[in-house]
Amino acid sequence: MAQLPQSTTRDSFGSRFGVIAATAGSAVGLGNIWRFPYIAGENGGGAFLIIYLVFIVLIGLPVMLSEFAIGRSTQRNAFGAFRKLKPGSKWFLVGIMGIAAAFMINAFYSVIAGWTLEYLVKAASNQFRGTDPQGVSLLFSEFQSSSWRPLMWTLLFVSISAFVVIAGIKKGIEKYTKILMPLLVILILILGVRSITLPNASQGLQFLFQPDFSKIQASSIIVALGQAFFSLSVGMGTLITYGSYIQKKENLGASTVSVAFADTLIAVLAGVAIFPAVFAFGISPESGPDLVFITLPNVFAQMKGGYFFALMFFFLLSVAALTSTISILEVVVAYFTEEMKISRLKATILASIGIAFLGVLCSLSLYNVPEISIAGVNLFGILEYTASNILLPVGGFFIVIFVAWFFKGKLLKAELSSGSRFKIKYYPYFMFLVRYIAPLAIALVFLNGLGLV
Ligand code: TRP
């Protein structure tokens, strides 16, 4: 078997738990807690969940493992990895696309992440207590129409991510995610238990889990795939970058399964924490992005102990968002430091300034300056749509194609088995998925989304 040389100068994750905490930290984010519950509710509850799970297993897992393999075998950033594996070819474009997607996702993501900080402060200063539904909506619209508050929080959030990333892999990303991720699991369990022990909780569980196939449309299927990609953080090189920091002795297959499992579990738990409580208080399960910022404060306003649960919830949301933004920022920082040979400090500041600038425009485009739009769609919507529905699936498509047909089999096997250290009985299934099933499914769902099939 080929030797797997470990770079001694490059920073890396120090332990298996560190790898899982950091990667699960990337995967678990606003996508799980803010987005998954409402799109599952909108798209047929249990029926959507089934489609989603199928996508996670058949497409999410192979793309994730492919990214890890590319990253770890080359120990390079998303761009450099392709250049090292296929010098002189056009494959580096997949990396470039990923780096562009990282800017876009980080920008709109930091806007919503900023809102979670505002709401954390609102929760701490007990602003939901005694407010009626109109009052709660007013809190939201007043915040949105403020000319500076959303911008301030976006900038603060970008700065906090920068602070962690500047410290590096072991001493920054790994150190913080190792504390924050277990905390997140505890908080979501407490919230879930509180929610399902409320009267009428079963209605909420039905809304979330009972399959309603009549609500499944063609669009639900592309939404499910987009969500699977977004939630697992695959398709743009985040996991190539994180994979490049995984030590050669770690088992990539096992880490992939643990992370995908944790990510899915937390998305489902978020739904369990949210919907039973919403139904228990007779609030309409207002679907859409307002769910956590308008619907839930209504729940907290009425719930006994709502003060603490609100505080816990918005803290949870901020933490989940932070461990994700740092992973997206790291994609850009790794590229800058390795390809442009600038220091981590400079690279992080440079990347963060770009992201902050784009983030501010995104935030303004939502409410106060709707003129920042293209063809009637605001910048926020454009970045979200382009990144989640186009760049991620296209990126994922080329990543699996690369691993399936252009990655030397011997090298790939050595990588997945850590140089024969681990058995890889799954190898033929993995190859089958990356060769045929994953690219085909991604292509179909993608063309369907563009209205071409
Ligand atoms: N997965 C995160 C979430 O669910 C967001 C995220 C982090 C992401 N890194 C990513 C999405 C890379 C796409 C690509 O909120």
PDB file of C-alpha atoms in Angstrom, residues 222 225 389 393 439-453:
ATOM      1  CA  ILE A 222     -34.997  19.888  -5.556  1.00  0.00           C
ATOM      2  CA  LEU A 225     -31.491  17.944  -2.385  1.00  0.00           C
ATOM      3  CA  ASN A 389     -29.497  25.734  -5.850  1.00  0.00           C
ATOM      4  CA  PRO A 393     -25.168  21.005  -6.698  1.00  0.00           C
ATOM      5  CA  PRO A 439     -24.083  12.341 -10.466  1.00  0.00           C
ATOM      6  CA  LEU A 440     -27.273  11.163 -12.131  1.00  0.00           C
ATOM      7  CA  ALA A 441     -29.480  12.210  -9.247  1.00  0.00           C
ATOM      8  CA  ILE A 442     -27.762  15.565  -8.895  1.00  0.00           C
ATOM      9  CA  ALA A 443     -28.035  16.254 -12.622  1.00  0.00           C
ATOM     10  CA  LEU A 444     -31.706  15.302 -12.783  1.00  0.00           C
ATOM     11  CA  VAL A 445     -32.718  17.280  -9.767  1.00  0.00           C
ATOM     12  CA  PHE A 446     -30.694  20.238 -10.937  1.00  0.00           C
ATOM     13  CA  LEU A 447     -32.133  20.306 -14.474  1.00  0.00           C
ATOM     14  CA  ASN A 448     -35.567  19.838 -13.053  1.00  0.00           C
ATOM     15  CA  GLY A 449     -35.028  22.853 -10.832  1.00  0.00           C
ATOM     16  CA  LEU A 450     -34.098  24.922 -13.879  1.00  0.00           C
ATOM     17  CA  GLY A 451     -37.241  23.687 -15.582  1.00  0.00           C
ATOM     18  CA  LEU A 452     -35.326  21.753 -18.248  1.00  0.00           C
ATOM     19  CA  VAL A 453     -36.574  18.238 -17.494  1.00  0.00           C
TER      20      VAL A 453
END
